[in-house]
Short mmCIF file of C-alpha atoms and ligand atoms in Angstrom, two decimals:
data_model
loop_
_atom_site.label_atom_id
_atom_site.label_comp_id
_atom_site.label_asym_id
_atom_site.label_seq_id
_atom_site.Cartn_x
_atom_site.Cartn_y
_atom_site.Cartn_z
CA UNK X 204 98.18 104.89 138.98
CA UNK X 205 94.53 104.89 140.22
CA UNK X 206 91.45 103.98 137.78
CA UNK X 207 88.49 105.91 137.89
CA UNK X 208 85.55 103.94 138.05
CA UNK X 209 84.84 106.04 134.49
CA UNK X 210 88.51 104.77 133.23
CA UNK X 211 87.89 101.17 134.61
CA UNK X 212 84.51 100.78 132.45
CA UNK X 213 85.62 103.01 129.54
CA UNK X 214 88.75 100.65 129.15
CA UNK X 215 86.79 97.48 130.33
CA UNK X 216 87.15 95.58 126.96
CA UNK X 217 91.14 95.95 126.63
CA UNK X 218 91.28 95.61 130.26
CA UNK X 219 90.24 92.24 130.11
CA UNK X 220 92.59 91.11 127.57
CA UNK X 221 95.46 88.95 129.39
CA UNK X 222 98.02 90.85 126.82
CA UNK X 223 96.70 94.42 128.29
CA UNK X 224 95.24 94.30 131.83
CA UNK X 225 95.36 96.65 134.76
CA UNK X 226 99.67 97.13 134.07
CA UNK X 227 98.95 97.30 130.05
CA UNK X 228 96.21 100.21 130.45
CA UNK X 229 98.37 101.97 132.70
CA UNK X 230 101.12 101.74 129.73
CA UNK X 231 98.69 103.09 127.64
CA UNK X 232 97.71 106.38 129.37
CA UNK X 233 100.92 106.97 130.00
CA UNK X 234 102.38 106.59 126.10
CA UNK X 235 103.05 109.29 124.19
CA UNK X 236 102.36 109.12 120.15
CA UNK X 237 103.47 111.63 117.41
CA UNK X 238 101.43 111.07 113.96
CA UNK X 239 102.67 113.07 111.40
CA UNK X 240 99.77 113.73 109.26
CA UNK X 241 96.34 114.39 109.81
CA UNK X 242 94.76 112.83 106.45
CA UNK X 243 93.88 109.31 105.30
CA UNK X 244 96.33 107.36 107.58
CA UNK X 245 96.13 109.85 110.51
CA UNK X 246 92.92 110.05 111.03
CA UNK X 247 91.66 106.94 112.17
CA UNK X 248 95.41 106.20 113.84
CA UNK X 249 94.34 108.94 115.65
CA UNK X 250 91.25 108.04 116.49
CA UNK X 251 91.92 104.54 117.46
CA UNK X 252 95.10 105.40 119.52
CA UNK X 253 92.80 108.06 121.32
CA UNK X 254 90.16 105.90 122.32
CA UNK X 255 92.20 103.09 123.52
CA UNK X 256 92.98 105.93 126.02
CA UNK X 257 96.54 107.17 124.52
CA UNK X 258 97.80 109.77 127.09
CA UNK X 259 99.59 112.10 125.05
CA UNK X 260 99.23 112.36 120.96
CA UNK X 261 100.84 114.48 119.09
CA UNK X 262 99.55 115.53 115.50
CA UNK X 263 101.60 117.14 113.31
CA UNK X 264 99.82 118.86 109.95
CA UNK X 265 99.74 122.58 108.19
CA UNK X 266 96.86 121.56 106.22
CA UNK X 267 92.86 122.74 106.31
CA UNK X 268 90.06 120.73 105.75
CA UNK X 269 88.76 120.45 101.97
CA UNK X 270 85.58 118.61 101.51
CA UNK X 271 87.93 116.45 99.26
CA UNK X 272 89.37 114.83 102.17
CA UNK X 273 86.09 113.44 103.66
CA UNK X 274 85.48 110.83 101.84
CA UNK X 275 88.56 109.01 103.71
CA UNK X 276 89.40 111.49 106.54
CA UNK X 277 87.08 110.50 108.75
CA UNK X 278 88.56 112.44 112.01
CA UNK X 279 86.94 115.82 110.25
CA UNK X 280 82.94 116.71 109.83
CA UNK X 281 81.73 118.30 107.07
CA UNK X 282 81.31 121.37 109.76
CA UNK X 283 85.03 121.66 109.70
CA UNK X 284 85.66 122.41 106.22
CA UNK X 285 88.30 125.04 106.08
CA UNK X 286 89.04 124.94 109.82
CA UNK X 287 93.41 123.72 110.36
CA UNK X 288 93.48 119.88 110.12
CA UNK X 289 94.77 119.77 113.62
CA UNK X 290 92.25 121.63 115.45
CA UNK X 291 89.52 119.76 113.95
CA UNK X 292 91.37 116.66 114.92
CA UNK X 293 91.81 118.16 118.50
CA UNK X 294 87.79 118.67 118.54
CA UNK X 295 87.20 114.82 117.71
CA UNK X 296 89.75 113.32 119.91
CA UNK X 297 88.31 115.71 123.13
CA UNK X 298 84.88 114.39 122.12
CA UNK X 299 85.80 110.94 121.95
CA UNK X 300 88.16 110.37 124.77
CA UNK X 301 88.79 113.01 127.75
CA UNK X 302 91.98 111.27 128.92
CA UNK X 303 93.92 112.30 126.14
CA UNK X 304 95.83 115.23 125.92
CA UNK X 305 96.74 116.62 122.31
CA UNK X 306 99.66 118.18 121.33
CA UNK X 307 99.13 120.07 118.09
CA UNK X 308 102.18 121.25 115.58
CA UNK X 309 100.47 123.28 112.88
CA UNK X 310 103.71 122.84 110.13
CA UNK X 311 104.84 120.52 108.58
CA UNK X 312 108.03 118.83 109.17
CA UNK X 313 111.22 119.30 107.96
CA UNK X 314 115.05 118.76 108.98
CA UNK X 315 114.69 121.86 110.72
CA UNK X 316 111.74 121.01 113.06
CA UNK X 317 111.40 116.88 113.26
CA UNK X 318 113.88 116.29 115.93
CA UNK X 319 112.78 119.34 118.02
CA UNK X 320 108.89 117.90 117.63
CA UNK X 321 110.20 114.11 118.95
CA UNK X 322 111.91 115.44 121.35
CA UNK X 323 109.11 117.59 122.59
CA UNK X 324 107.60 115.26 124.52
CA UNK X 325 110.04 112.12 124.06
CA UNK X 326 107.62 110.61 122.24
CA UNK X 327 107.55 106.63 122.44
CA UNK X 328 106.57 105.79 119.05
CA UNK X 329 106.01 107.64 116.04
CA UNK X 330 103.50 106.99 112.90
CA UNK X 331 104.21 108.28 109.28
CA UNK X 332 100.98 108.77 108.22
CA UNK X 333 102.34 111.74 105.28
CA UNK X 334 101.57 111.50 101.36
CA UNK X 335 105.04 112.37 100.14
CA UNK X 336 108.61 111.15 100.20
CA UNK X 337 110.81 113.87 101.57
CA UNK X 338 108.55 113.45 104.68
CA UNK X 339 108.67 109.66 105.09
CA UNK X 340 112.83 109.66 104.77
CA UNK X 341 112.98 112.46 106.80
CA UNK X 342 110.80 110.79 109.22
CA UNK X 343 112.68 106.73 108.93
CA UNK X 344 116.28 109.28 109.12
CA UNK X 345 115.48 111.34 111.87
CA UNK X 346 113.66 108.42 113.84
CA UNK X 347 116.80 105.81 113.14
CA UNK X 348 118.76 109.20 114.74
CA UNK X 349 117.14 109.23 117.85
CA UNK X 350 116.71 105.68 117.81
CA UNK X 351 112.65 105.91 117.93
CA UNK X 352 110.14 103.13 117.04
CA UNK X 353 108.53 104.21 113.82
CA UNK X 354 105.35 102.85 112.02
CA UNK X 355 105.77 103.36 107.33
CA UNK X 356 102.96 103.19 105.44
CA UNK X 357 101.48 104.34 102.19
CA UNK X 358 98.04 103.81 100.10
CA UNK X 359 97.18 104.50 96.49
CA UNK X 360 94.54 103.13 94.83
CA UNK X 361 93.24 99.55 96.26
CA UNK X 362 96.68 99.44 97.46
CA UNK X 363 98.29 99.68 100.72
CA UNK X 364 101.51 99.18 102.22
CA UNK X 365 103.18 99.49 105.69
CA UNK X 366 106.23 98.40 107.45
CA UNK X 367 107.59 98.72 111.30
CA UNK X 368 110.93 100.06 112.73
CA UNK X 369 112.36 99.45 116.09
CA UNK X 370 115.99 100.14 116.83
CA UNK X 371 117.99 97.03 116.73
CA UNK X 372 115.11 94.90 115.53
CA UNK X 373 115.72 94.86 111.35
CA UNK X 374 115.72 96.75 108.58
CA UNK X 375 114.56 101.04 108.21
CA UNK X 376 112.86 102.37 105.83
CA UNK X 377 115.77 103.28 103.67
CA UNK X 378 117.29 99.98 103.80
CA UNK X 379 113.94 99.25 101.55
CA UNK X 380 114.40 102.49 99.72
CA UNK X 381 117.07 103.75 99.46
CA UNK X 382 116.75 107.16 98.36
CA UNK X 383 113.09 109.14 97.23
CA UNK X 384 111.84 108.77 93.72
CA UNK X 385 112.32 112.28 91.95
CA UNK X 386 109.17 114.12 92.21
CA UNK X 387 106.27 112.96 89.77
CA UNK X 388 108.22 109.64 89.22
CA UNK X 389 105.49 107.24 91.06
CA UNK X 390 101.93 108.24 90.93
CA UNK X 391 100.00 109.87 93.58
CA UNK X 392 96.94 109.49 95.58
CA UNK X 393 95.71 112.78 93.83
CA UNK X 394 96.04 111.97 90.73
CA UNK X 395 95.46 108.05 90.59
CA UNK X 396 93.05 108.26 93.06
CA UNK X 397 92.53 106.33 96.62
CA UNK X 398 89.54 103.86 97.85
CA UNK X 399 88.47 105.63 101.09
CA UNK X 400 89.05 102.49 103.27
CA UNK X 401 92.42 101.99 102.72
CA UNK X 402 93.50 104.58 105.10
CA UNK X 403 91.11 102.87 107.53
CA UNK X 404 92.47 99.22 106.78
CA UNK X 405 96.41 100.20 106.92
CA UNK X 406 95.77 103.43 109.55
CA UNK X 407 94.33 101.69 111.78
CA UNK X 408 97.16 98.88 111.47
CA UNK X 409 99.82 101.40 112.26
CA UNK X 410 97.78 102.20 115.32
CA UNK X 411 98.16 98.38 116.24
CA UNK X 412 101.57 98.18 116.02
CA UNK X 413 101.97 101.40 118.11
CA UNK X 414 99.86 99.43 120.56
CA UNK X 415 101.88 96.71 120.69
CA UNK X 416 104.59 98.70 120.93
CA UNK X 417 103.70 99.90 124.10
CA UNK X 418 102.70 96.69 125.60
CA UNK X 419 105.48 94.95 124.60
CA UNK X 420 103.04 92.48 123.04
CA UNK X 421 103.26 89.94 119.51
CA UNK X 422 105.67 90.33 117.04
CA UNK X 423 105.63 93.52 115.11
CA UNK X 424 106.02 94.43 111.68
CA UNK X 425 109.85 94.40 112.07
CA UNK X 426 111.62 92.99 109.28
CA UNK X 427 108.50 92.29 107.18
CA UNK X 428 106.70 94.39 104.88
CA UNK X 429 103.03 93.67 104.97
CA UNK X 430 101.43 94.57 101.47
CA UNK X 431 97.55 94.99 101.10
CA UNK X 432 95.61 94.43 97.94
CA UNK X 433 91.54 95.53 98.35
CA UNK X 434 90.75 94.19 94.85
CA UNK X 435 92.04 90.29 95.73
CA UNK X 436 92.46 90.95 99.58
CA UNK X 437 95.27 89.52 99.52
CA UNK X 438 97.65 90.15 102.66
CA UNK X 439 101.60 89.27 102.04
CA UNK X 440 104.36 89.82 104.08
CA UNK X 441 108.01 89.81 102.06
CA UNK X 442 110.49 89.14 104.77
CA UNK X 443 113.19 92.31 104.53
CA UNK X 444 116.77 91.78 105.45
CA UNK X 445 118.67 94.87 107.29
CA UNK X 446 121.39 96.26 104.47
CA UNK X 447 124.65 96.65 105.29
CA UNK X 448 125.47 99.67 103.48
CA UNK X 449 122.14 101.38 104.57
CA UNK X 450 122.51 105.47 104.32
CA UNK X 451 121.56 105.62 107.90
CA UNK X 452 121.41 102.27 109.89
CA UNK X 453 124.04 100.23 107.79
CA UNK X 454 127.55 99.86 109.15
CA UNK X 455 129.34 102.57 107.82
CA UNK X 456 126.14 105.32 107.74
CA UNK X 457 126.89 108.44 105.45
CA UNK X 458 123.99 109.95 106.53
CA UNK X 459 124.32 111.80 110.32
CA UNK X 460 122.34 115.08 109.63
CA UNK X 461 118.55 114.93 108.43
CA UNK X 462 118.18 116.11 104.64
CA UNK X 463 115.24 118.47 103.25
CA UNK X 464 114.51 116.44 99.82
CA UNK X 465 112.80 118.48 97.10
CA UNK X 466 109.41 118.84 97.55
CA UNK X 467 107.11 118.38 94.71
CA UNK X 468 106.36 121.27 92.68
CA UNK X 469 102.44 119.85 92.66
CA UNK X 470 100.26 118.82 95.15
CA UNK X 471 101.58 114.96 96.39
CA UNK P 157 112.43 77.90 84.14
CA UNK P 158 109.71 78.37 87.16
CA UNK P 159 109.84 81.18 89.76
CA UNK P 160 108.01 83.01 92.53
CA UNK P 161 107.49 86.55 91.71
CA UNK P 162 105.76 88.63 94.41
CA UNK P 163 104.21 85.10 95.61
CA UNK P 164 102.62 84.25 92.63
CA UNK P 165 104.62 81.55 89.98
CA UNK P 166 105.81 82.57 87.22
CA UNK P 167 106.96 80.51 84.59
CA UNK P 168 109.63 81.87 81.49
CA UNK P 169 111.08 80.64 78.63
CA UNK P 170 115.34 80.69 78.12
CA UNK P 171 117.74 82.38 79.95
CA UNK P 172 116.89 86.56 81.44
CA UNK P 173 118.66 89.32 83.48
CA UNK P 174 116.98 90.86 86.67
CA UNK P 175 116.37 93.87 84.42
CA UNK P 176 114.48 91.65 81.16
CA UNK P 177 112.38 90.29 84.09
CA UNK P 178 111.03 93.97 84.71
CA UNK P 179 110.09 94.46 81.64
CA UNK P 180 108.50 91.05 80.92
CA UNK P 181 106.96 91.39 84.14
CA UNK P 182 105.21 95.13 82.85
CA UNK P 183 106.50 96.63 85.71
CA UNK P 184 105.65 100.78 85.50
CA UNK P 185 108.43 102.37 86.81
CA UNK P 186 111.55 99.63 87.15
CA UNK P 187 113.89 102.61 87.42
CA UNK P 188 112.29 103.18 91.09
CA UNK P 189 111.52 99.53 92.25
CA UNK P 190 113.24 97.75 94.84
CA UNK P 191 114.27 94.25 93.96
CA UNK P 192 114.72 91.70 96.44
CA UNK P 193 116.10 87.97 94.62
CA UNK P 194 115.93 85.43 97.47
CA UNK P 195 115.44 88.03 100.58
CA UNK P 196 118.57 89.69 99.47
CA UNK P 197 118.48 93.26 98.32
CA UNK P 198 119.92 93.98 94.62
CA UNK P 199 122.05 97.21 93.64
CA UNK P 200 120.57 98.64 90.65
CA UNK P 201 123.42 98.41 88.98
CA UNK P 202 123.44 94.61 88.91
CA UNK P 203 119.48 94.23 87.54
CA UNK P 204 121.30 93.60 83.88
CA UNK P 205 124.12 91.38 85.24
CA UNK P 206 122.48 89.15 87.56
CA UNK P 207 120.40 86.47 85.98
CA UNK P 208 117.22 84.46 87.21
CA UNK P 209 117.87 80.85 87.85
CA UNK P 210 115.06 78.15 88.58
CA UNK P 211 113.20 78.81 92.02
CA UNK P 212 114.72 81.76 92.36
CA UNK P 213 111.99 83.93 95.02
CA UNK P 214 111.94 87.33 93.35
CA UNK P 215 110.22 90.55 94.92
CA UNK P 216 108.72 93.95 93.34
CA UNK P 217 109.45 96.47 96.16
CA UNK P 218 107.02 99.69 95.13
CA UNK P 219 107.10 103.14 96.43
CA UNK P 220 103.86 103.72 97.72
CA UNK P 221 103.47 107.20 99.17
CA UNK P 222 99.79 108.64 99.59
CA UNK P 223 97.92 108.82 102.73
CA UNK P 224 98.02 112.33 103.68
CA UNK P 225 96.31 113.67 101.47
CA UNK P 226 97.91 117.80 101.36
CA UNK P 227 95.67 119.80 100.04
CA UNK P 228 98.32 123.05 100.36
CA UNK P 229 102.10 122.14 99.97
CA UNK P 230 104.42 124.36 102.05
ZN1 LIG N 106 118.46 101.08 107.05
#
């Protein structure tokens, strides 16, 4: 692959990073990245993967813009209230960063349409930047499936929360969790309310593990869940053990087809 | 007895079950928590049998699921 003189300044800074170089930025443009979810975490996941040049990101989201989401969703303008979360998040990432070419799924997913939207494009690594549970299992299950990299996280409050997958490399999702909370059961960002940075802090941390990802570079979150606290900003990482009787990745899996969970009757 | 709960120590008094730690611990929702006692997942079903022992490295797993931010649900 040939640099433009445009690429080679544009990607000067990473460029010159012994971890990334001419070979790592090549990686880059040529990775493809689903995020599911255009919102708190998406949006600057998005952004960040996008501008570190990102060849091919898919964004996966039914939702419009509220003026709601703006205090944390910072991929939307206030121009874009009302206008499908994807093609304002199309608009930004064609502003920011010419290279990368968008792939927009306007639904959300389901064990109907997940596999079908990974294997769109193969995609190399996938980021679960949703707000409810039926999407993140369906997203660890269908991801453990096709054996897929994935990136878990969730916010509420001051809090935040995220956690990598690779095949082979330690636990999934469900060996954390092993089934979704009925729905109601644990609070939600709408109700108990979310501190606009957190999607920034723990977004944009799923967009470095994607990175590395690619590269091939450090030691990701695999096997270790980091937790974030804003109040006391305190960063922990509890060391997770694969389970053996793991639904999907343990030794004897039960689970070989993806599940639709119950959605919630309100707004997650 | 002394032990590490979610990093911090913790120090009780006589003998408790996984599950009487929950609950002296105020944990919201111990029905939907994830306990890990030494890096070693527990089964639900054995938070009343299983007891806490001196040192023992005890973690509150919590579903945490916002981030989205939906304002329409399909
Ligand atoms: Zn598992």
């Amino acid at each position: 692959m040939r640099f433009s003189d445009g690429q080679l300044e544009r990607y000067s800074r990473q460029i010159i990073l012994k971890e990334v170089g001419v070979k790592g930025q090549e990686r880059i443009l040529a990775s493809k990245i689903l995020i599911v979810g255009a919102g708190g975490l998406g949006a600057p996941a998005a952004m960040y993967l996008a501008a570190a040049g990102v060849g091919t990101l898919g964004l996966v989201d039914c939702d419009k813009v509220d003026l709601s989401n703006l205090q944390r969703q910072i991929i939307h303008s206030t121009r874009d209230v009302g206008k499908p979360k994807i093609a304002s998040g199309r608009e930004t990432i064609r502003d920011l960063n010419p290279d990368v070419k968008v792939v927009a799924y306007q639904e959300w997913v389901s064990a109907a349409n997940i596999a079908d939207i990974i294997k769109d494009r193969d995609y190399d690594f996938i980021i679960d930047a949703t707000d409810n549970f039926p999407a993140k299992f369906l997203i660890n299950d269908a991801s453990v499936l096709l054996r897929k990299a994935f990136s878990h996280a969730g916010i509420i409050r001051f809090q935040g929360q995220t956690m990598t997958y690779a095949p082979d490399q330690g636990p999934c999702y469900r060996c954390v969790f092993d089934s979704p909370p009925p729905a109601d059961a644990v609070p939600t960002c709408r109700r108990a309310g979310v501190l606009g940075v957190m999607g920034g802090i723990i977004g944009t941390i799923q967009a470095t593990e994607a990175l590395k990802y690619i590269l091939g570079r450090g030691e990701l979150l695999t096997g270790r869940l980091l937790t974030f606290d804003a109040l006391t900003m305190n960063f922990r990482h509890v060391s997770l053990a694969r389970r053996e009787g793991c639904q999907v990745c343990g030794a004897n899996p039960t689970i070989r087809e993806l599940i639709d969970y119950e959605q919630a009757a309100c707004d997650m | 007895m002394r032990l590490t709960v979610n990093g911090e120590k913790v120090e009780i008094e006589g003998s408790v079950s996984v599950r009487q730690l929950l609950v002296s611990q105020k944990v919201a929702t111990p029905e939907y928590v994830t306990v890990q006692l030494n890096e070693e997942f527990l089964n639900t079903a054995d938070f009343d049998s299983t007891m806490i022992k001196e040192g023992d490295r005890v973690e509150f797993l919590y579903f945490m699921g916002g981030g989205q931010g939906r304002n329409e649900v399909q």
